[in-house]
Amino acid sequence: TEVANNDATIKEKVTKELMKLYRITKKPVFQQITRWEHAIPQYDEATDEVDALLNRFKAEGIYHCTNWKDGVSVADCMKKGKALAETLAKK
């Protein structure tokens, strides 16, 4: 399974696939892998604080795309990533 692959292998596969699907010509400047092997992300007492901090970053032009906010499915994450890419393309 993909969970058993090392981070470099996963990053390479995902980058190639996204470059092909979205006709991206450059590799990402930053990638991070977080493994949720047994569950989807769970909200806790820190969620509101982190969300507020990320909103402050956004106001300063630092954007984020997370799997724990506004839908955790792969389809939701793809939609959020595309929306963020469109936002950044307008800048």
PDB file of N, CA and C in Angstrom:
ATOM      1  N   THR A   1       0.836  -1.195   0.000  1.00  0.00           N
ATOM      2  CA  THR A   1       0.000   0.000   0.000  1.00  0.00           C
ATOM      3  C   THR A   1       0.872   1.246   0.000  1.00  0.00           C
ATOM      4  N   GLU A   2       0.253   2.383  -0.306  1.00  0.00           N
ATOM      5  CA  GLU A   2       0.990   3.641  -0.329  1.00  0.00           C
ATOM      6  C   GLU A   2       1.538   3.998   1.052  1.00  0.00           C
ATOM      7  N   VAL A   3       0.848   3.601   2.099  1.00  0.00           N
ATOM      8  CA  VAL A   3       1.307   3.908   3.456  1.00  0.00           C
ATOM      9  C   VAL A   3       2.675   3.280   3.706  1.00  0.00           C
ATOM     10  N   ALA A   4       2.926   2.131   3.090  1.00  0.00           N
ATOM     11  CA  ALA A   4       4.200   1.445   3.291  1.00  0.00           C
ATOM     12  C   ALA A   4       5.341   2.076   2.504  1.00  0.00           C
ATOM     13  N   ASN A   5       5.051   2.882   1.488  1.00  0.00           N
ATOM     14  CA  ASN A   5       6.107   3.532   0.706  1.00  0.00           C
ATOM     15  C   ASN A   5       6.797   4.614   1.525  1.00  0.00           C
ATOM     16  N   ASN A   6       8.059   4.868   1.184  1.00  0.00           N
ATOM     17  CA  ASN A   6       8.760   5.934   1.887  1.00  0.00           C
ATOM     18  C   ASN A   6       8.301   7.294   1.348  1.00  0.00           C
ATOM     19  N   ASP A   7       8.587   8.350   2.079  1.00  0.00           N
ATOM     20  CA  ASP A   7       8.113   9.682   1.718  1.00  0.00           C
ATOM     21  C   ASP A   7       8.589  10.116   0.337  1.00  0.00           C
ATOM     22  N   ALA A   8       9.840   9.852   0.004  1.00  0.00           N
ATOM     23  CA  ALA A   8      10.379  10.277  -1.289  1.00  0.00           C
ATOM     24  C   ALA A   8       9.614   9.620  -2.442  1.00  0.00           C
ATOM     25  N   THR A   9       9.291   8.358  -2.303  1.00  0.00           N
ATOM     26  CA  THR A   9       8.549   7.642  -3.347  1.00  0.00           C
ATOM     27  C   THR A   9       7.145   8.225  -3.508  1.00  0.00           C
ATOM     28  N   ILE A  10       6.476   8.481  -2.396  1.00  0.00           N
ATOM     29  CA  ILE A  10       5.132   9.050  -2.453  1.00  0.00           C
ATOM     30  C   ILE A  10       5.171  10.434  -3.092  1.00  0.00           C
ATOM     31  N   LYS A  11       6.109  11.272  -2.673  1.00  0.00           N
ATOM     32  CA  LYS A  11       6.214  12.618  -3.239  1.00  0.00           C
ATOM     33  C   LYS A  11       6.456  12.565  -4.741  1.00  0.00           C
ATOM     34  N   GLU A  12       7.320  11.675  -5.167  1.00  0.00           N
ATOM     35  CA  GLU A  12       7.621  11.548  -6.590  1.00  0.00           C
ATOM     36  C   GLU A  12       6.375  11.128  -7.378  1.00  0.00           C
ATOM     37  N   LYS A  13       5.657  10.136  -6.884  1.00  0.00           N
ATOM     38  CA  LYS A  13       4.454   9.659  -7.571  1.00  0.00           C
ATOM     39  C   LYS A  13       3.381  10.750  -7.634  1.00  0.00           C
ATOM     40  N   VAL A  14       3.157  11.407  -6.523  1.00  0.00           N
ATOM     41  CA  VAL A  14       2.126  12.451  -6.477  1.00  0.00           C
ATOM     42  C   VAL A  14       2.506  13.614  -7.385  1.00  0.00           C
ATOM     43  N   THR A  15       3.760  14.024  -7.358  1.00  0.00           N
ATOM     44  CA  THR A  15       4.201  15.128  -8.195  1.00  0.00           C
ATOM     45  C   THR A  15       4.008  14.803  -9.669  1.00  0.00           C
ATOM     46  N   LYS A  16       4.425  13.625 -10.089  1.00  0.00           N
ATOM     47  CA  LYS A  16       4.270  13.230 -11.495  1.00  0.00           C
ATOM     48  C   LYS A  16       2.800  13.220 -11.904  1.00  0.00           C
ATOM     49  N   GLU A  17       1.955  12.661 -11.043  1.00  0.00           N
ATOM     50  CA  GLU A  17       0.533  12.579 -11.367  1.00  0.00           C
ATOM     51  C   GLU A  17      -0.099  13.959 -11.472  1.00  0.00           C
ATOM     52  N   LEU A  18       0.193  14.830 -10.519  1.00  0.00           N
ATOM     53  CA  LEU A  18      -0.391  16.173 -10.545  1.00  0.00           C
ATOM     54  C   LEU A  18       0.146  16.997 -11.706  1.00  0.00           C
ATOM     55  N   MET A  19       1.407  16.826 -12.030  1.00  0.00           N
ATOM     56  CA  MET A  19       1.983  17.545 -13.167  1.00  0.00           C
ATOM     57  C   MET A  19       1.272  17.141 -14.461  1.00  0.00           C
ATOM     58  N   LYS A  20       0.975  15.868 -14.583  1.00  0.00           N
ATOM     59  CA  LYS A  20       0.283  15.369 -15.769  1.00  0.00           C
ATOM     60  C   LYS A  20      -1.171  15.845 -15.793  1.00  0.00           C
ATOM     61  N   LEU A  21      -1.890  15.676 -14.681  1.00  0.00           N
ATOM     62  CA  LEU A  21      -3.305  16.031 -14.629  1.00  0.00           C
ATOM     63  C   LEU A  21      -3.558  17.521 -14.850  1.00  0.00           C
ATOM     64  N   TYR A  22      -2.723  18.339 -14.226  1.00  0.00           N
ATOM     65  CA  TYR A  22      -2.958  19.782 -14.256  1.00  0.00           C
ATOM     66  C   TYR A  22      -1.991  20.540 -15.173  1.00  0.00           C
ATOM     67  N   ARG A  23      -1.224  19.783 -15.936  1.00  0.00           N
ATOM     68  CA  ARG A  23      -0.258  20.369 -16.876  1.00  0.00           C
ATOM     69  C   ARG A  23       0.681  21.353 -16.183  1.00  0.00           C
ATOM     70  N   ILE A  24       1.131  20.955 -15.010  1.00  0.00           N
ATOM     71  CA  ILE A  24       2.069  21.766 -14.236  1.00  0.00           C
ATOM     72  C   ILE A  24       3.464  21.522 -14.795  1.00  0.00           C
ATOM     73  N   THR A  25       4.247  22.574 -14.985  1.00  0.00           N
ATOM     74  CA  THR A  25       5.573  22.419 -15.583  1.00  0.00           C
ATOM     75  C   THR A  25       6.710  22.487 -14.580  1.00  0.00           C
ATOM     76  N   LYS A  26       6.424  22.936 -13.364  1.00  0.00           N
ATOM     77  CA  LYS A  26       7.483  23.048 -12.364  1.00  0.00           C
ATOM     78  C   LYS A  26       7.139  22.211 -11.143  1.00  0.00           C
ATOM     79  N   LYS A  27       8.160  21.720 -10.496  1.00  0.00           N
ATOM     80  CA  LYS A  27       7.950  20.927  -9.281  1.00  0.00           C
ATOM     81  C   LYS A  27       7.589  21.854  -8.123  1.00  0.00           C
ATOM     82  N   PRO A  28       6.891  21.324  -7.127  1.00  0.00           N
ATOM     83  CA  PRO A  28       6.506  22.164  -5.985  1.00  0.00           C
ATOM     84  C   PRO A  28       7.727  22.644  -5.203  1.00  0.00           C
ATOM     85  N   VAL A  29       7.575  23.789  -4.579  1.00  0.00           N
ATOM     86  CA  VAL A  29       8.668  24.316  -3.766  1.00  0.00           C
ATOM     87  C   VAL A  29       8.645  23.727  -2.358  1.00  0.00           C
ATOM     88  N   PHE A  30       7.498  23.146  -1.972  1.00  0.00           N
ATOM     89  CA  PHE A  30       7.378  22.560  -0.640  1.00  0.00           C
ATOM     90  C   PHE A  30       6.363  21.433  -0.692  1.00  0.00           C
ATOM     91  N   GLN A  31       6.692  20.331  -0.049  1.00  0.00           N
ATOM     92  CA  GLN A  31       5.770  19.211   0.106  1.00  0.00           C
ATOM     93  C   GLN A  31       5.940  18.657   1.510  1.00  0.00           C
ATOM     94  N   GLN A  32       4.839  18.199   2.071  1.00  0.00           N
ATOM     95  CA  GLN A  32       4.898  17.584   3.392  1.00  0.00           C
ATOM     96  C   GLN A  32       3.942  16.402   3.412  1.00  0.00           C
ATOM     97  N   ILE A  33       4.370  15.338   4.030  1.00  0.00           N
ATOM     98  CA  ILE A  33       3.529  14.161   4.179  1.00  0.00           C
ATOM     99  C   ILE A  33       3.217  13.963   5.652  1.00  0.00           C
ATOM    100  N   THR A  34       1.930  13.807   5.941  1.00  0.00           N
ATOM    101  CA  THR A  34       1.489  13.455   7.278  1.00  0.00           C
ATOM    102  C   THR A  34       0.707  12.162   7.145  1.00  0.00           C
ATOM    103  N   ARG A  35       1.066  11.189   7.904  1.00  0.00           N
ATOM    104  CA  ARG A  35       0.430   9.875   7.791  1.00  0.00           C
ATOM    105  C   ARG A  35      -0.679   9.709   8.825  1.00  0.00           C
ATOM    106  N   TRP A  36      -1.861   9.396   8.319  1.00  0.00           N
ATOM    107  CA  TRP A  36      -3.013   9.098   9.157  1.00  0.00           C
ATOM    108  C   TRP A  36      -3.351   7.632   8.877  1.00  0.00           C
ATOM    109  N   GLU A  37      -2.592   6.743   9.466  1.00  0.00           N
ATOM    110  CA  GLU A  37      -2.718   5.333   9.132  1.00  0.00           C
ATOM    111  C   GLU A  37      -3.995   4.688   9.659  1.00  0.00           C
ATOM    112  N   HIS A  38      -4.543   5.203  10.737  1.00  0.00           N
ATOM    113  CA  HIS A  38      -5.675   4.528  11.363  1.00  0.00           C
ATOM    114  C   HIS A  38      -6.941   5.373  11.452  1.00  0.00           C
ATOM    115  N   ALA A  39      -6.899   6.594  10.976  1.00  0.00           N
ATOM    116  CA  ALA A  39      -8.084   7.438  11.100  1.00  0.00           C
ATOM    117  C   ALA A  39      -7.939   8.697  10.265  1.00  0.00           C
ATOM    118  N   ILE A  40      -9.049   9.341  10.042  1.00  0.00           N
ATOM    119  CA  ILE A  40      -9.001  10.654   9.424  1.00  0.00           C
ATOM    120  C   ILE A  40      -8.640  11.658  10.519  1.00  0.00           C
ATOM    121  N   PRO A  41      -8.172  12.845  10.145  1.00  0.00           N
ATOM    122  CA  PRO A  41      -7.819  13.829  11.173  1.00  0.00           C
ATOM    123  C   PRO A  41      -9.005  14.128  12.088  1.00  0.00           C
ATOM    124  N   GLN A  42      -8.726  14.288  13.344  1.00  0.00           N
ATOM    125  CA  GLN A  42      -9.763  14.563  14.331  1.00  0.00           C
ATOM    126  C   GLN A  42      -9.594  15.977  14.878  1.00  0.00           C
ATOM    127  N   TYR A  43     -10.709  16.673  15.041  1.00  0.00           N
ATOM    128  CA  TYR A  43     -10.667  18.000  15.638  1.00  0.00           C
ATOM    129  C   TYR A  43     -10.435  17.865  17.138  1.00  0.00           C
ATOM    130  N   ASP A  44      -9.676  18.807  17.703  1.00  0.00           N
ATOM    131  CA  ASP A  44      -9.457  18.827  19.141  1.00  0.00           C
ATOM    132  C   ASP A  44      -9.421  20.269  19.606  1.00  0.00           C
ATOM    133  N   GLU A  45      -9.016  20.481  20.843  1.00  0.00           N
ATOM    134  CA  GLU A  45      -9.039  21.832  21.406  1.00  0.00           C
ATOM    135  C   GLU A  45      -8.095  22.805  20.708  1.00  0.00           C
ATOM    136  N   ALA A  46      -7.112  22.311  19.986  1.00  0.00           N
ATOM    137  CA  ALA A  46      -6.156  23.188  19.300  1.00  0.00           C
ATOM    138  C   ALA A  46      -6.637  23.620  17.913  1.00  0.00           C
ATOM    139  N   THR A  47      -7.675  23.001  17.405  1.00  0.00           N
ATOM    140  CA  THR A  47      -8.126  23.263  16.041  1.00  0.00           C
ATOM    141  C   THR A  47      -8.494  24.725  15.820  1.00  0.00           C
ATOM    142  N   ASP A  48      -9.270  25.305  16.707  1.00  0.00           N
ATOM    143  CA  ASP A  48      -9.686  26.698  16.547  1.00  0.00           C
ATOM    144  C   ASP A  48      -8.492  27.643  16.574  1.00  0.00           C
ATOM    145  N   GLU A  49      -7.563  27.385  17.455  1.00  0.00           N
ATOM    146  CA  GLU A  49      -6.364  28.227  17.561  1.00  0.00           C
ATOM    147  C   GLU A  49      -5.524  28.146  16.292  1.00  0.00           C
ATOM    148  N   VAL A  50      -5.341  26.947  15.788  1.00  0.00           N
ATOM    149  CA  VAL A  50      -4.569  26.759  14.552  1.00  0.00           C
ATOM    150  C   VAL A  50      -5.288  27.415  13.380  1.00  0.00           C
ATOM    151  N   ASP A  51      -6.593  27.259  13.302  1.00  0.00           N
ATOM    152  CA  ASP A  51      -7.374  27.862  12.230  1.00  0.00           C
ATOM    153  C   ASP A  51      -7.243  29.386  12.260  1.00  0.00           C
ATOM    154  N   ALA A  52      -7.314  29.978  13.444  1.00  0.00           N
ATOM    155  CA  ALA A  52      -7.168  31.431  13.577  1.00  0.00           C
ATOM    156  C   ALA A  52      -5.777  31.872  13.126  1.00  0.00           C
ATOM    157  N   LEU A  53      -4.766  31.114  13.501  1.00  0.00           N
ATOM    158  CA  LEU A  53      -3.396  31.437  13.094  1.00  0.00           C
ATOM    159  C   LEU A  53      -3.245  31.356  11.575  1.00  0.00           C
ATOM    160  N   LEU A  54      -3.796  30.313  10.965  1.00  0.00           N
ATOM    161  CA  LEU A  54      -3.710  30.174   9.509  1.00  0.00           C
ATOM    162  C   LEU A  54      -4.450  31.300   8.796  1.00  0.00           C
ATOM    163  N   ASN A  55      -5.557  31.768   9.365  1.00  0.00           N
ATOM    164  CA  ASN A  55      -6.281  32.899   8.780  1.00  0.00           C
ATOM    165  C   ASN A  55      -5.461  34.189   8.870  1.00  0.00           C
ATOM    166  N   ARG A  56      -4.713  34.357   9.956  1.00  0.00           N
ATOM    167  CA  ARG A  56      -3.822  35.523  10.073  1.00  0.00           C
ATOM    168  C   ARG A  56      -2.722  35.443   9.024  1.00  0.00           C
ATOM    169  N   PHE A  57      -2.178  34.240   8.823  1.00  0.00           N
ATOM    170  CA  PHE A  57      -1.162  34.061   7.779  1.00  0.00           C
ATOM    171  C   PHE A  57      -1.723  34.423   6.410  1.00  0.00           C
ATOM    172  N   LYS A  58      -2.946  33.976   6.146  1.00  0.00           N
ATOM    173  CA  LYS A  58      -3.572  34.255   4.847  1.00  0.00           C
ATOM    174  C   LYS A  58      -3.687  35.765   4.624  1.00  0.00           C
ATOM    175  N   ALA A  59      -4.034  36.504   5.667  1.00  0.00           N
ATOM    176  CA  ALA A  59      -4.140  37.957   5.577  1.00  0.00           C
ATOM    177  C   ALA A  59      -2.797  38.593   5.231  1.00  0.00           C
ATOM    178  N   GLU A  60      -1.719  37.887   5.551  1.00  0.00           N
ATOM    179  CA  GLU A  60      -0.370  38.378   5.257  1.00  0.00           C
ATOM    180  C   GLU A  60       0.171  37.808   3.946  1.00  0.00           C
ATOM    181  N   GLY A  61      -0.664  37.061   3.215  1.00  0.00           N
ATOM    182  CA  GLY A  61      -0.237  36.511   1.931  1.00  0.00           C
ATOM    183  C   GLY A  61       0.439  35.159   2.017  1.00  0.00           C
ATOM    184  N   ILE A  62       0.290  34.487   3.155  1.00  0.00           N
ATOM    185  CA  ILE A  62       0.838  33.140   3.327  1.00  0.00           C
ATOM    186  C   ILE A  62      -0.357  32.190   3.327  1.00  0.00           C
ATOM    187  N   TYR A  63      -0.443  31.348   2.307  1.00  0.00           N
ATOM    188  CA  TYR A  63      -1.618  30.507   2.117  1.00  0.00           C
ATOM    189  C   TYR A  63      -1.378  29.079   2.584  1.00  0.00           C
ATOM    190  N   HIS A  64      -2.461  28.365   2.836  1.00  0.00           N
ATOM    191  CA  HIS A  64      -2.388  26.982   3.292  1.00  0.00           C
ATOM    192  C   HIS A  64      -3.487  26.164   2.626  1.00  0.00           C
ATOM    193  N   CYS A  65      -3.272  24.904   2.576  1.00  0.00           N
ATOM    194  CA  CYS A  65      -4.285  23.968   2.091  1.00  0.00           C
ATOM    195  C   CYS A  65      -4.160  22.738   2.981  1.00  0.00           C
ATOM    196  N   THR A  66      -5.197  22.454   3.723  1.00  0.00           N
ATOM    197  CA  THR A  66      -5.127  21.388   4.720  1.00  0.00           C
ATOM    198  C   THR A  66      -6.162  20.306   4.455  1.00  0.00           C
ATOM    199  N   ASN A  67      -5.895  19.126   4.954  1.00  0.00           N
ATOM    200  CA  ASN A  67      -6.851  18.036   4.795  1.00  0.00           C
ATOM    201  C   ASN A  67      -7.851  17.995   5.942  1.00  0.00           C
ATOM    202  N   TRP A  68      -7.642  18.741   6.987  1.00  0.00           N
ATOM    203  CA  TRP A  68      -8.523  18.662   8.149  1.00  0.00           C
ATOM    204  C   TRP A  68      -9.612  19.718   8.136  1.00  0.00           C
ATOM    205  N   LYS A  69      -9.581  20.619   7.175  1.00  0.00           N
ATOM    206  CA  LYS A  69     -10.562  21.703   7.146  1.00  0.00           C
ATOM    207  C   LYS A  69     -11.382  21.637   5.865  1.00  0.00           C
ATOM    208  N   ASP A  70     -12.687  21.726   5.998  1.00  0.00           N
ATOM    209  CA  ASP A  70     -13.597  21.784   4.853  1.00  0.00           C
ATOM    210  C   ASP A  70     -13.583  20.525   4.003  1.00  0.00           C
ATOM    211  N   GLY A  71     -13.444  19.385   4.626  1.00  0.00           N
ATOM    212  CA  GLY A  71     -13.516  18.116   3.913  1.00  0.00           C
ATOM    213  C   GLY A  71     -12.192  17.379   3.908  1.00  0.00           C
ATOM    214  N   VAL A  72     -12.232  16.096   4.254  1.00  0.00           N
ATOM    215  CA  VAL A  72     -10.999  15.323   4.379  1.00  0.00           C
ATOM    216  C   VAL A  72     -10.808  14.299   3.268  1.00  0.00           C
ATOM    217  N   SER A  73     -11.790  14.140   2.403  1.00  0.00           N
ATOM    218  CA  SER A  73     -11.654  13.140   1.345  1.00  0.00           C
ATOM    219  C   SER A  73     -10.609  13.583   0.325  1.00  0.00           C
ATOM    220  N   VAL A  74     -10.134  12.637  -0.451  1.00  0.00           N
ATOM    221  CA  VAL A  74      -9.164  12.971  -1.500  1.00  0.00           C
ATOM    222  C   VAL A  74      -9.796  13.961  -2.473  1.00  0.00           C
ATOM    223  N   ALA A  75     -11.059  13.744  -2.834  1.00  0.00           N
ATOM    224  CA  ALA A  75     -11.735  14.661  -3.757  1.00  0.00           C
ATOM    225  C   ALA A  75     -11.814  16.075  -3.168  1.00  0.00           C
ATOM    226  N   ASP A  76     -12.141  16.179  -1.878  1.00  0.00           N
ATOM    227  CA  ASP A  76     -12.189  17.491  -1.224  1.00  0.00           C
ATOM    228  C   ASP A  76     -10.822  18.160  -1.255  1.00  0.00           C
ATOM    229  N   CYS A  77      -9.790  17.399  -0.965  1.00  0.00           N
ATOM    230  CA  CYS A  77      -8.427  17.949  -0.955  1.00  0.00           C
ATOM    231  C   CYS A  77      -8.014  18.410  -2.347  1.00  0.00           C
ATOM    232  N   MET A  78      -8.388  17.667  -3.361  1.00  0.00           N
ATOM    233  CA  MET A  78      -8.066  18.070  -4.736  1.00  0.00           C
ATOM    234  C   MET A  78      -8.790  19.369  -5.089  1.00  0.00           C
ATOM    235  N   LYS A  79     -10.050  19.490  -4.708  1.00  0.00           N
ATOM    236  CA  LYS A  79     -10.817  20.713  -4.969  1.00  0.00           C
ATOM    237  C   LYS A  79     -10.184  21.908  -4.258  1.00  0.00           C
ATOM    238  N   LYS A  80      -9.791  21.695  -3.014  1.00  0.00           N
ATOM    239  CA  LYS A  80      -9.182  22.795  -2.252  1.00  0.00           C
ATOM    240  C   LYS A  80      -7.834  23.190  -2.852  1.00  0.00           C
ATOM    241  N   GLY A  81      -7.063  22.203  -3.271  1.00  0.00           N
ATOM    242  CA  GLY A  81      -5.773  22.496  -3.899  1.00  0.00           C
ATOM    243  C   GLY A  81      -5.940  23.267  -5.190  1.00  0.00           C
ATOM    244  N   LYS A  82      -6.912  22.866  -5.992  1.00  0.00           N
ATOM    245  CA  LYS A  82      -7.176  23.559  -7.260  1.00  0.00           C
ATOM    246  C   LYS A  82      -7.630  24.993  -7.004  1.00  0.00           C
ATOM    247  N   ALA A  83      -8.531  25.165  -6.030  1.00  0.00           N
ATOM    248  CA  ALA A  83      -9.005  26.512  -5.702  1.00  0.00           C
ATOM    249  C   ALA A  83      -7.858  27.397  -5.227  1.00  0.00           C
ATOM    250  N   LEU A  84      -6.951  26.851  -4.424  1.00  0.00           N
ATOM    251  CA  LEU A  84      -5.810  27.631  -3.958  1.00  0.00           C
ATOM    252  C   LEU A  84      -4.892  27.979  -5.122  1.00  0.00           C
ATOM    253  N   ALA A  85      -4.659  27.035  -6.022  1.00  0.00           N
ATOM    254  CA  ALA A  85      -3.814  27.304  -7.196  1.00  0.00           C
ATOM    255  C   ALA A  85      -4.427  28.420  -8.039  1.00  0.00           C
ATOM    256  N   GLU A  86      -5.735  28.410  -8.203  1.00  0.00           N
ATOM    257  CA  GLU A  86      -6.410  29.472  -8.976  1.00  0.00           C
ATOM    258  C   GLU A  86      -6.279  30.817  -8.285  1.00  0.00           C
ATOM    259  N   THR A  87      -6.396  30.813  -6.960  1.00  0.00           N
ATOM    260  CA  THR A  87      -6.224  32.057  -6.190  1.00  0.00           C
ATOM    261  C   THR A  87      -4.813  32.604  -6.379  1.00  0.00           C
ATOM    262  N   LEU A  88      -3.825  31.737  -6.261  1.00  0.00           N
ATOM    263  CA  LEU A  88      -2.438  32.181  -6.384  1.00  0.00           C
ATOM    264  C   LEU A  88      -2.116  32.624  -7.807  1.00  0.00           C
ATOM    265  N   ALA A  89      -2.746  32.018  -8.805  1.00  0.00           N
ATOM    266  CA  ALA A  89      -2.508  32.403 -10.200  1.00  0.00           C
ATOM    267  C   ALA A  89      -2.989  33.814 -10.472  1.00  0.00           C
ATOM    268  N   LYS A  90      -3.979  34.280  -9.727  1.00  0.00           N
ATOM    269  CA  LYS A  90      -4.520  35.630  -9.897  1.00  0.00           C
ATOM    270  C   LYS A  90      -3.630  36.691  -9.275  1.00  0.00           C
ATOM    271  N   LYS A  91      -2.736  36.293  -8.422  1.00  0.00           N
ATOM    272  CA  LYS A  91      -1.882  37.249  -7.695  1.00  0.00           C
ATOM    273  C   LYS A  91      -0.774  37.752  -8.582  1.00  0.00           C
TER     274      LYS A  91
END
